[in-house]
Amino acid sequence: MTSPLQPPRWNVSNIFPGLDSQELSQAMTQANEQVQALAAMVQALPADPAQTPSATLAEATAQVIEKANATFELTGTIQAYLYAFVSTDSFNQQAMRLTSQFEKTQVAGQNAITQFALWVRALGERLEEIITLNPVLESHRFFLQETYRQSRYLMPPEMEALATELSLSGSNAWSKLQGTVTSQKTVEFELDGKVQTLPMPALINLHSHPDESVRRRAYEAELEAWKSIEAPLAAAMNGVKGWAITLNKRRGREDALHGAIDAARIDRDTLEAMLSAMADSFPTFRRYFKAKAARLGKEKLPWWDLFAPMGKTDRTYTFEDARSFILTNFSQFSPDLEAFARRAFDQSWIDAEQRPGKRGGAFCMAIPGVKESRVLCNFDGSLDQVSTIAHELGHAYHNECLFRAGKTILQSELPMTLAETASILCETIVVDAALNQAASPQEELSILETSLISDSQVIVDIYSRYLFEKEVFERREKAELSPEELCEIMERAQRATYGDGLDERYLHKYMWTWKPHYYFTDLSFYNFPYAFGLLFGVGLYAIYRQRGADFIPDYQNLLASTGEASAADLAKRFGIDIRQRSFWENSLAIIGERIERYIAIQ
């Protein structure tokens, strides 16, 4: 039981009563039966579409769509429920066992939808005609069109089935290894006069400690900790990336980036426009790093000072303080957003406590069966963590807009580029509010610091991670990479983006070990969508400030539609052309204004 003085743990008892409950057992059995029924339905689709009447094809396709939506709503709910335990307690063997057991059902579901995609490919030009014959298909037009477009990158049915089944002991196993090893690692660290056993997220959070000696010791302890487990993590990295390279070749992808761009629902021109605008902004960010170094009496920043707090503020936040601050400022944007966030707090949707066995970072996951979300973070009382909660609640609000609009599972498949829209906007609301309430220049400096740390991570550091992953893929194609080589690539990427803004002697060569996104088995290049989300969200917030309350309905409709259009088409609704550098430059200029204000404060 969490005490009133501790950040909360989430409550998932309304989903299922417990891991050993009859309800969960029955749901897992039902999910397996539904997946088998879906697979049988796909198998029974007309083998020769060219010789089958269009009306028959339309009816059969609609039946698969409806069955898939019902099946994936149930499997998605069970998966989220189990992950709620695995992500917060990797020592929970029962949760681990049930997750492993349920993965077989999920693999069968993935196989069924892959076989369906191959069948859709066989429809060819008749697909458009068939869609018009059935209202279920018409409402899933984008899903079907996207399925057809991406089906060209599928292997023959038996090879796709084999790849999916092998992923359990291949790429998924490597991903789980990374999560387990990093979440269970602890470090003995002297803090506040006593030696404490800290989980890695708590040690990482000391990057923002006000005492430089603590920051430096934490940085050194972190590097030493990651070095002690670098071998299994390098093996996991090689396993996941090698898996992706092999499948990309077999599926006819141009390169590892190809699938990521398609998954993001953008094109290479859009990515290049954004990346080139980001690269051109690096000198401005380096001015910020140098200004921060000067405030600390240094010429360049070592890594341990990158997240150092600046200015003076007496504000630290209890979790209740964070709750109040977020609700108050969400209400200024939209009473609906405030009411939703209040529900999330009141119904214990948030797991904020730091503890061993819990994964680092933060995320939000949808629970489709109960039309709710759950948010994980590692709260330490800082403004940064307050903005993190706001960010994740933005994801939850995005899910809420999809739920309210009655979108099905297949209508709600979000590209990461657009999945960050609501989260960035909510984070911006909180940071702007904190700046507006600053009681002195030094408090303004402190808040700007928090904001610019986040912005520089998403623009400068994310770009370094993009460069890192790009080189890892290129070199992994030739041979496995040692921990030393991975560290070398990471440091080179950081030097390329941070430049002379940081002290090259003290970078973070082990950043590759604990970022879970590198180990995603079904999504490479997780990184650039975060930059897209930041700059798109900042651009939308600027439009909101111009339009006021009239913006809200259009914004809610946008969130409800993000699974049914490309990023470019959705952006056009607000007069935004994401293929033009000017949009990205304008959003970066807003961040640049914050940097100039930061430098000017005395």
PDB file of N, CA and C in Angstrom, residues 360-424:
ATOM      1  N   GLY A 360      12.766   2.215 -16.127  1.00  0.00           N
ATOM      2  CA  GLY A 360      13.026   3.643 -16.105  1.00  0.00           C
ATOM      3  C   GLY A 360      12.202   4.382 -17.136  1.00  0.00           C
ATOM      4  N   GLY A 361      12.339   5.708 -17.112  1.00  0.00           N
ATOM      5  CA  GLY A 361      11.640   6.520 -18.098  1.00  0.00           C
ATOM      6  C   GLY A 361      10.166   6.681 -17.787  1.00  0.00           C
ATOM      7  N   ALA A 362       9.388   6.839 -18.836  1.00  0.00           N
ATOM      8  CA  ALA A 362       7.954   7.063 -18.681  1.00  0.00           C
ATOM      9  C   ALA A 362       7.248   6.599 -19.944  1.00  0.00           C
ATOM     10  N   PHE A 363       5.991   6.187 -19.797  1.00  0.00           N
ATOM     11  CA  PHE A 363       5.183   5.826 -20.954  1.00  0.00           C
ATOM     12  C   PHE A 363       3.716   5.861 -20.565  1.00  0.00           C
ATOM     13  N   CYS A 364       2.881   5.807 -21.586  1.00  0.00           N
ATOM     14  CA  CYS A 364       1.431   5.692 -21.399  1.00  0.00           C
ATOM     15  C   CYS A 364       0.948   4.544 -22.269  1.00  0.00           C
ATOM     16  N   MET A 365       0.057   3.731 -21.732  1.00  0.00           N
ATOM     17  CA  MET A 365      -0.507   2.645 -22.545  1.00  0.00           C
ATOM     18  C   MET A 365      -2.023   2.657 -22.446  1.00  0.00           C
ATOM     19  N   ALA A 366      -2.657   2.391 -23.572  1.00  0.00           N
ATOM     20  CA  ALA A 366      -4.115   2.328 -23.635  1.00  0.00           C
ATOM     21  C   ALA A 366      -4.596   0.965 -23.159  1.00  0.00           C
ATOM     22  N   ILE A 367      -5.754   0.957 -22.493  1.00  0.00           N
ATOM     23  CA  ILE A 367      -6.407  -0.286 -22.075  1.00  0.00           C
ATOM     24  C   ILE A 367      -7.745  -0.339 -22.818  1.00  0.00           C
ATOM     25  N   PRO A 368      -7.776  -0.871 -24.032  1.00  0.00           N
ATOM     26  CA  PRO A 368      -8.971  -0.732 -24.876  1.00  0.00           C
ATOM     27  C   PRO A 368     -10.228  -1.349 -24.289  1.00  0.00           C
ATOM     28  N   GLY A 369     -10.093  -2.442 -23.532  1.00  0.00           N
ATOM     29  CA  GLY A 369     -11.281  -3.115 -23.015  1.00  0.00           C
ATOM     30  C   GLY A 369     -12.083  -2.299 -22.032  1.00  0.00           C
ATOM     31  N   VAL A 370     -11.416  -1.371 -21.304  1.00  0.00           N
ATOM     32  CA  VAL A 370     -12.120  -0.523 -20.331  1.00  0.00           C
ATOM     33  C   VAL A 370     -12.090   0.944 -20.752  1.00  0.00           C
ATOM     34  N   LYS A 371     -11.559   1.220 -21.949  1.00  0.00           N
ATOM     35  CA  LYS A 371     -11.496   2.576 -22.503  1.00  0.00           C
ATOM     36  C   LYS A 371     -10.773   3.528 -21.532  1.00  0.00           C
ATOM     37  N   GLU A 372      -9.631   3.072 -21.028  1.00  0.00           N
ATOM     38  CA  GLU A 372      -8.812   3.862 -20.117  1.00  0.00           C
ATOM     39  C   GLU A 372      -7.353   3.778 -20.550  1.00  0.00           C
ATOM     40  N   SER A 373      -6.488   4.507 -19.825  1.00  0.00           N
ATOM     41  CA  SER A 373      -5.051   4.443 -20.042  1.00  0.00           C
ATOM     42  C   SER A 373      -4.356   4.266 -18.697  1.00  0.00           C
ATOM     43  N   ARG A 374      -3.068   3.920 -18.743  1.00  0.00           N
ATOM     44  CA  ARG A 374      -2.235   3.913 -17.553  1.00  0.00           C
ATOM     45  C   ARG A 374      -0.921   4.612 -17.887  1.00  0.00           C
ATOM     46  N   VAL A 375      -0.413   5.363 -16.898  1.00  0.00           N
ATOM     47  CA  VAL A 375       0.786   6.173 -17.081  1.00  0.00           C
ATOM     48  C   VAL A 375       1.864   5.716 -16.108  1.00  0.00           C
ATOM     49  N   LEU A 376       3.055   5.471 -16.611  1.00  0.00           N
ATOM     50  CA  LEU A 376       4.210   5.161 -15.769  1.00  0.00           C
ATOM     51  C   LEU A 376       5.197   6.306 -15.837  1.00  0.00           C
ATOM     52  N   CYS A 377       5.720   6.698 -14.676  1.00  0.00           N
ATOM     53  CA  CYS A 377       6.809   7.667 -14.609  1.00  0.00           C
ATOM     54  C   CYS A 377       7.620   7.349 -13.357  1.00  0.00           C
ATOM     55  N   ASN A 378       8.699   8.084 -13.141  1.00  0.00           N
ATOM     56  CA  ASN A 378       9.536   7.903 -11.951  1.00  0.00           C
ATOM     57  C   ASN A 378       9.687   9.268 -11.287  1.00  0.00           C
ATOM     58  N   PHE A 379       8.729   9.608 -10.441  1.00  0.00           N
ATOM     59  CA  PHE A 379       8.585  10.969  -9.913  1.00  0.00           C
ATOM     60  C   PHE A 379       9.633  11.256  -8.837  1.00  0.00           C
ATOM     61  N   ASP A 380      10.301  12.419  -8.982  1.00  0.00           N
ATOM     62  CA  ASP A 380      11.319  12.817  -8.004  1.00  0.00           C
ATOM     63  C   ASP A 380      11.099  14.216  -7.444  1.00  0.00           C
ATOM     64  N   GLY A 381       9.945  14.826  -7.723  1.00  0.00           N
ATOM     65  CA  GLY A 381       9.649  16.134  -7.165  1.00  0.00           C
ATOM     66  C   GLY A 381      10.120  17.310  -7.988  1.00  0.00           C
ATOM     67  N   SER A 382      10.733  17.074  -9.134  1.00  0.00           N
ATOM     68  CA  SER A 382      11.245  18.155  -9.974  1.00  0.00           C
ATOM     69  C   SER A 382      10.173  18.646 -10.942  1.00  0.00           C
ATOM     70  N   LEU A 383      10.373  19.862 -11.448  1.00  0.00           N
ATOM     71  CA  LEU A 383       9.479  20.377 -12.485  1.00  0.00           C
ATOM     72  C   LEU A 383       9.553  19.503 -13.731  1.00  0.00           C
ATOM     73  N   ASP A 384      10.734  18.969 -13.999  1.00  0.00           N
ATOM     74  CA  ASP A 384      10.878  18.080 -15.147  1.00  0.00           C
ATOM     75  C   ASP A 384       9.929  16.897 -15.039  1.00  0.00           C
ATOM     76  N   GLN A 385       9.802  16.335 -13.837  1.00  0.00           N
ATOM     77  CA  GLN A 385       8.897  15.199 -13.670  1.00  0.00           C
ATOM     78  C   GLN A 385       7.427  15.634 -13.717  1.00  0.00           C
ATOM     79  N   VAL A 386       7.151  16.852 -13.276  1.00  0.00           N
ATOM     80  CA  VAL A 386       5.790  17.382 -13.412  1.00  0.00           C
ATOM     81  C   VAL A 386       5.429  17.474 -14.889  1.00  0.00           C
ATOM     82  N   SER A 387       6.356  17.982 -15.704  1.00  0.00           N
ATOM     83  CA  SER A 387       6.084  18.088 -17.137  1.00  0.00           C
ATOM     84  C   SER A 387       6.004  16.709 -17.785  1.00  0.00           C
ATOM     85  N   THR A 388       6.753  15.744 -17.233  1.00  0.00           N
ATOM     86  CA  THR A 388       6.674  14.376 -17.745  1.00  0.00           C
ATOM     87  C   THR A 388       5.285  13.793 -17.522  1.00  0.00           C
ATOM     88  N   ILE A 389       4.722  14.023 -16.325  1.00  0.00           N
ATOM     89  CA  ILE A 389       3.357  13.544 -16.058  1.00  0.00           C
ATOM     90  C   ILE A 389       2.374  14.200 -17.024  1.00  0.00           C
ATOM     91  N   ALA A 390       2.529  15.519 -17.227  1.00  0.00           N
ATOM     92  CA  ALA A 390       1.657  16.222 -18.167  1.00  0.00           C
ATOM     93  C   ALA A 390       1.794  15.628 -19.568  1.00  0.00           C
ATOM     94  N   HIS A 391       3.026  15.331 -19.954  1.00  0.00           N
ATOM     95  CA  HIS A 391       3.308  14.738 -21.268  1.00  0.00           C
ATOM     96  C   HIS A 391       2.559  13.418 -21.424  1.00  0.00           C
ATOM     97  N   GLU A 392       2.700  12.535 -20.436  1.00  0.00           N
ATOM     98  CA  GLU A 392       2.068  11.217 -20.533  1.00  0.00           C
ATOM     99  C   GLU A 392       0.550  11.313 -20.447  1.00  0.00           C
ATOM    100  N   LEU A 393       0.038  12.275 -19.675  1.00  0.00           N
ATOM    101  CA  LEU A 393      -1.408  12.492 -19.646  1.00  0.00           C
ATOM    102  C   LEU A 393      -1.911  12.975 -21.005  1.00  0.00           C
ATOM    103  N   GLY A 394      -1.049  13.669 -21.740  1.00  0.00           N
ATOM    104  CA  GLY A 394      -1.404  14.050 -23.105  1.00  0.00           C
ATOM    105  C   GLY A 394      -1.630  12.824 -23.980  1.00  0.00           C
ATOM    106  N   HIS A 395      -0.756  11.833 -23.835  1.00  0.00           N
ATOM    107  CA  HIS A 395      -0.973  10.569 -24.558  1.00  0.00           C
ATOM    108  C   HIS A 395      -2.311   9.948 -24.155  1.00  0.00           C
ATOM    109  N   ALA A 396      -2.586   9.974 -22.849  1.00  0.00           N
ATOM    110  CA  ALA A 396      -3.836   9.385 -22.363  1.00  0.00           C
ATOM    111  C   ALA A 396      -5.049  10.133 -22.918  1.00  0.00           C
ATOM    112  N   TYR A 397      -4.937  11.465 -23.018  1.00  0.00           N
ATOM    113  CA  TYR A 397      -6.032  12.255 -23.582  1.00  0.00           C
ATOM    114  C   TYR A 397      -6.221  11.933 -25.065  1.00  0.00           C
ATOM    115  N   HIS A 398      -5.122  11.695 -25.739  1.00  0.00           N
ATOM    116  CA  HIS A 398      -5.192  11.284 -27.144  1.00  0.00           C
ATOM    117  C   HIS A 398      -5.989   9.978 -27.253  1.00  0.00           C
ATOM    118  N   ASN A 399      -5.660   9.018 -26.364  1.00  0.00           N
ATOM    119  CA  ASN A 399      -6.426   7.768 -26.345  1.00  0.00           C
ATOM    120  C   ASN A 399      -7.903   8.043 -26.073  1.00  0.00           C
ATOM    121  N   GLU A 400      -8.170   8.969 -25.157  1.00  0.00           N
ATOM    122  CA  GLU A 400      -9.544   9.295 -24.794  1.00  0.00           C
ATOM    123  C   GLU A 400     -10.323   9.828 -25.999  1.00  0.00           C
ATOM    124  N   CYS A 401      -9.690  10.674 -26.784  1.00  0.00           N
ATOM    125  CA  CYS A 401     -10.360  11.216 -27.973  1.00  0.00           C
ATOM    126  C   CYS A 401     -10.690  10.109 -28.967  1.00  0.00           C
ATOM    127  N   LEU A 402      -9.810   9.127 -29.079  1.00  0.00           N
ATOM    128  CA  LEU A 402     -10.081   7.982 -29.948  1.00  0.00           C
ATOM    129  C   LEU A 402     -11.228   7.144 -29.395  1.00  0.00           C
ATOM    130  N   PHE A 403     -11.211   6.919 -28.081  1.00  0.00           N
ATOM    131  CA  PHE A 403     -12.286   6.138 -27.455  1.00  0.00           C
ATOM    132  C   PHE A 403     -13.641   6.831 -27.638  1.00  0.00           C
ATOM    133  N   ARG A 404     -13.678   8.128 -27.363  1.00  0.00           N
ATOM    134  CA  ARG A 404     -14.938   8.869 -27.461  1.00  0.00           C
ATOM    135  C   ARG A 404     -15.498   8.849 -28.878  1.00  0.00           C
ATOM    136  N   ALA A 405     -14.610   8.925 -29.837  1.00  0.00           N
ATOM    137  CA  ALA A 405     -15.052   8.953 -31.239  1.00  0.00           C
ATOM    138  C   ALA A 405     -15.491   7.572 -31.722  1.00  0.00           C
ATOM    139  N   GLY A 406     -15.364   6.583 -30.842  1.00  0.00           N
ATOM    140  CA  GLY A 406     -15.779   5.236 -31.212  1.00  0.00           C
ATOM    141  C   GLY A 406     -14.874   4.572 -32.221  1.00  0.00           C
ATOM    142  N   LYS A 407     -13.609   4.979 -32.258  1.00  0.00           N
ATOM    143  CA  LYS A 407     -12.681   4.399 -33.221  1.00  0.00           C
ATOM    144  C   LYS A 407     -12.353   2.961 -32.836  1.00  0.00           C
ATOM    145  N   THR A 408     -12.310   2.109 -33.822  1.00  0.00           N
ATOM    146  CA  THR A 408     -11.952   0.717 -33.589  1.00  0.00           C
ATOM    147  C   THR A 408     -10.437   0.589 -33.434  1.00  0.00           C
ATOM    148  N   ILE A 409     -10.003  -0.597 -33.068  1.00  0.00           N
ATOM    149  CA  ILE A 409      -8.570  -0.848 -32.930  1.00  0.00           C
ATOM    150  C   ILE A 409      -7.842  -0.569 -34.248  1.00  0.00           C
ATOM    151  N   LEU A 410      -8.411  -1.026 -35.348  1.00  0.00           N
ATOM    152  CA  LEU A 410      -7.752  -0.853 -36.646  1.00  0.00           C
ATOM    153  C   LEU A 410      -7.813   0.590 -37.137  1.00  0.00           C
ATOM    154  N   GLN A 411      -8.715   1.384 -36.589  1.00  0.00           N
ATOM    155  CA  GLN A 411      -8.767   2.811 -36.921  1.00  0.00           C
ATOM    156  C   GLN A 411      -7.871   3.636 -36.003  1.00  0.00           C
ATOM    157  N   SER A 412      -7.264   2.998 -35.025  1.00  0.00           N
ATOM    158  CA  SER A 412      -6.517   3.725 -33.992  1.00  0.00           C
ATOM    159  C   SER A 412      -5.026   3.441 -34.018  1.00  0.00           C
ATOM    160  N   GLU A 413      -4.545   2.854 -35.105  1.00  0.00           N
ATOM    161  CA  GLU A 413      -3.116   2.556 -35.197  1.00  0.00           C
ATOM    162  C   GLU A 413      -2.367   3.845 -35.525  1.00  0.00           C
ATOM    163  N   LEU A 414      -1.694   4.402 -34.515  1.00  0.00           N
ATOM    164  CA  LEU A 414      -1.080   5.722 -34.653  1.00  0.00           C
ATOM    165  C   LEU A 414       0.372   5.630 -35.096  1.00  0.00           C
ATOM    166  N   PRO A 415       0.777   6.482 -36.029  1.00  0.00           N
ATOM    167  CA  PRO A 415       2.216   6.611 -36.289  1.00  0.00           C
ATOM    168  C   PRO A 415       2.850   7.381 -35.140  1.00  0.00           C
ATOM    169  N   MET A 416       4.097   7.072 -34.810  1.00  0.00           N
ATOM    170  CA  MET A 416       4.743   7.751 -33.679  1.00  0.00           C
ATOM    171  C   MET A 416       4.834   9.257 -33.887  1.00  0.00           C
ATOM    172  N   THR A 417       4.936   9.668 -35.140  1.00  0.00           N
ATOM    173  CA  THR A 417       5.038  11.103 -35.414  1.00  0.00           C
ATOM    174  C   THR A 417       3.834  11.852 -34.861  1.00  0.00           C
ATOM    175  N   LEU A 418       2.639  11.274 -35.064  1.00  0.00           N
ATOM    176  CA  LEU A 418       1.417  11.934 -34.612  1.00  0.00           C
ATOM    177  C   LEU A 418       1.033  11.524 -33.202  1.00  0.00           C
ATOM    178  N   ALA A 419       1.573  10.395 -32.738  1.00  0.00           N
ATOM    179  CA  ALA A 419       1.274   9.945 -31.379  1.00  0.00           C
ATOM    180  C   ALA A 419       1.820  10.909 -30.335  1.00  0.00           C
ATOM    181  N   GLU A 420       2.807  11.731 -30.716  1.00  0.00           N
ATOM    182  CA  GLU A 420       3.399  12.676 -29.760  1.00  0.00           C
ATOM    183  C   GLU A 420       2.692  14.038 -29.745  1.00  0.00           C
ATOM    184  N   THR A 421       1.691  14.223 -30.583  1.00  0.00           N
ATOM    185  CA  THR A 421       1.054  15.532 -30.718  1.00  0.00           C
ATOM    186  C   THR A 421       0.474  16.041 -29.406  1.00  0.00           C
ATOM    187  N   ALA A 422      -0.420  15.266 -28.801  1.00  0.00           N
ATOM    188  CA  ALA A 422      -1.094  15.711 -27.580  1.00  0.00           C
ATOM    189  C   ALA A 422      -0.138  15.774 -26.407  1.00  0.00           C
ATOM    190  N   SER A 423       0.811  14.861 -26.365  1.00  0.00           N
ATOM    191  CA  SER A 423       1.751  14.831 -25.236  1.00  0.00           C
ATOM    192  C   SER A 423       2.627  16.086 -25.221  1.00  0.00           C
ATOM    193  N   ILE A 424       3.143  16.460 -26.385  1.00  0.00           N
ATOM    194  CA  ILE A 424       3.991  17.659 -26.460  1.00  0.00           C
ATOM    195  C   ILE A 424       3.178  18.903 -26.128  1.00  0.00           C
TER     196      ILE A 424
END
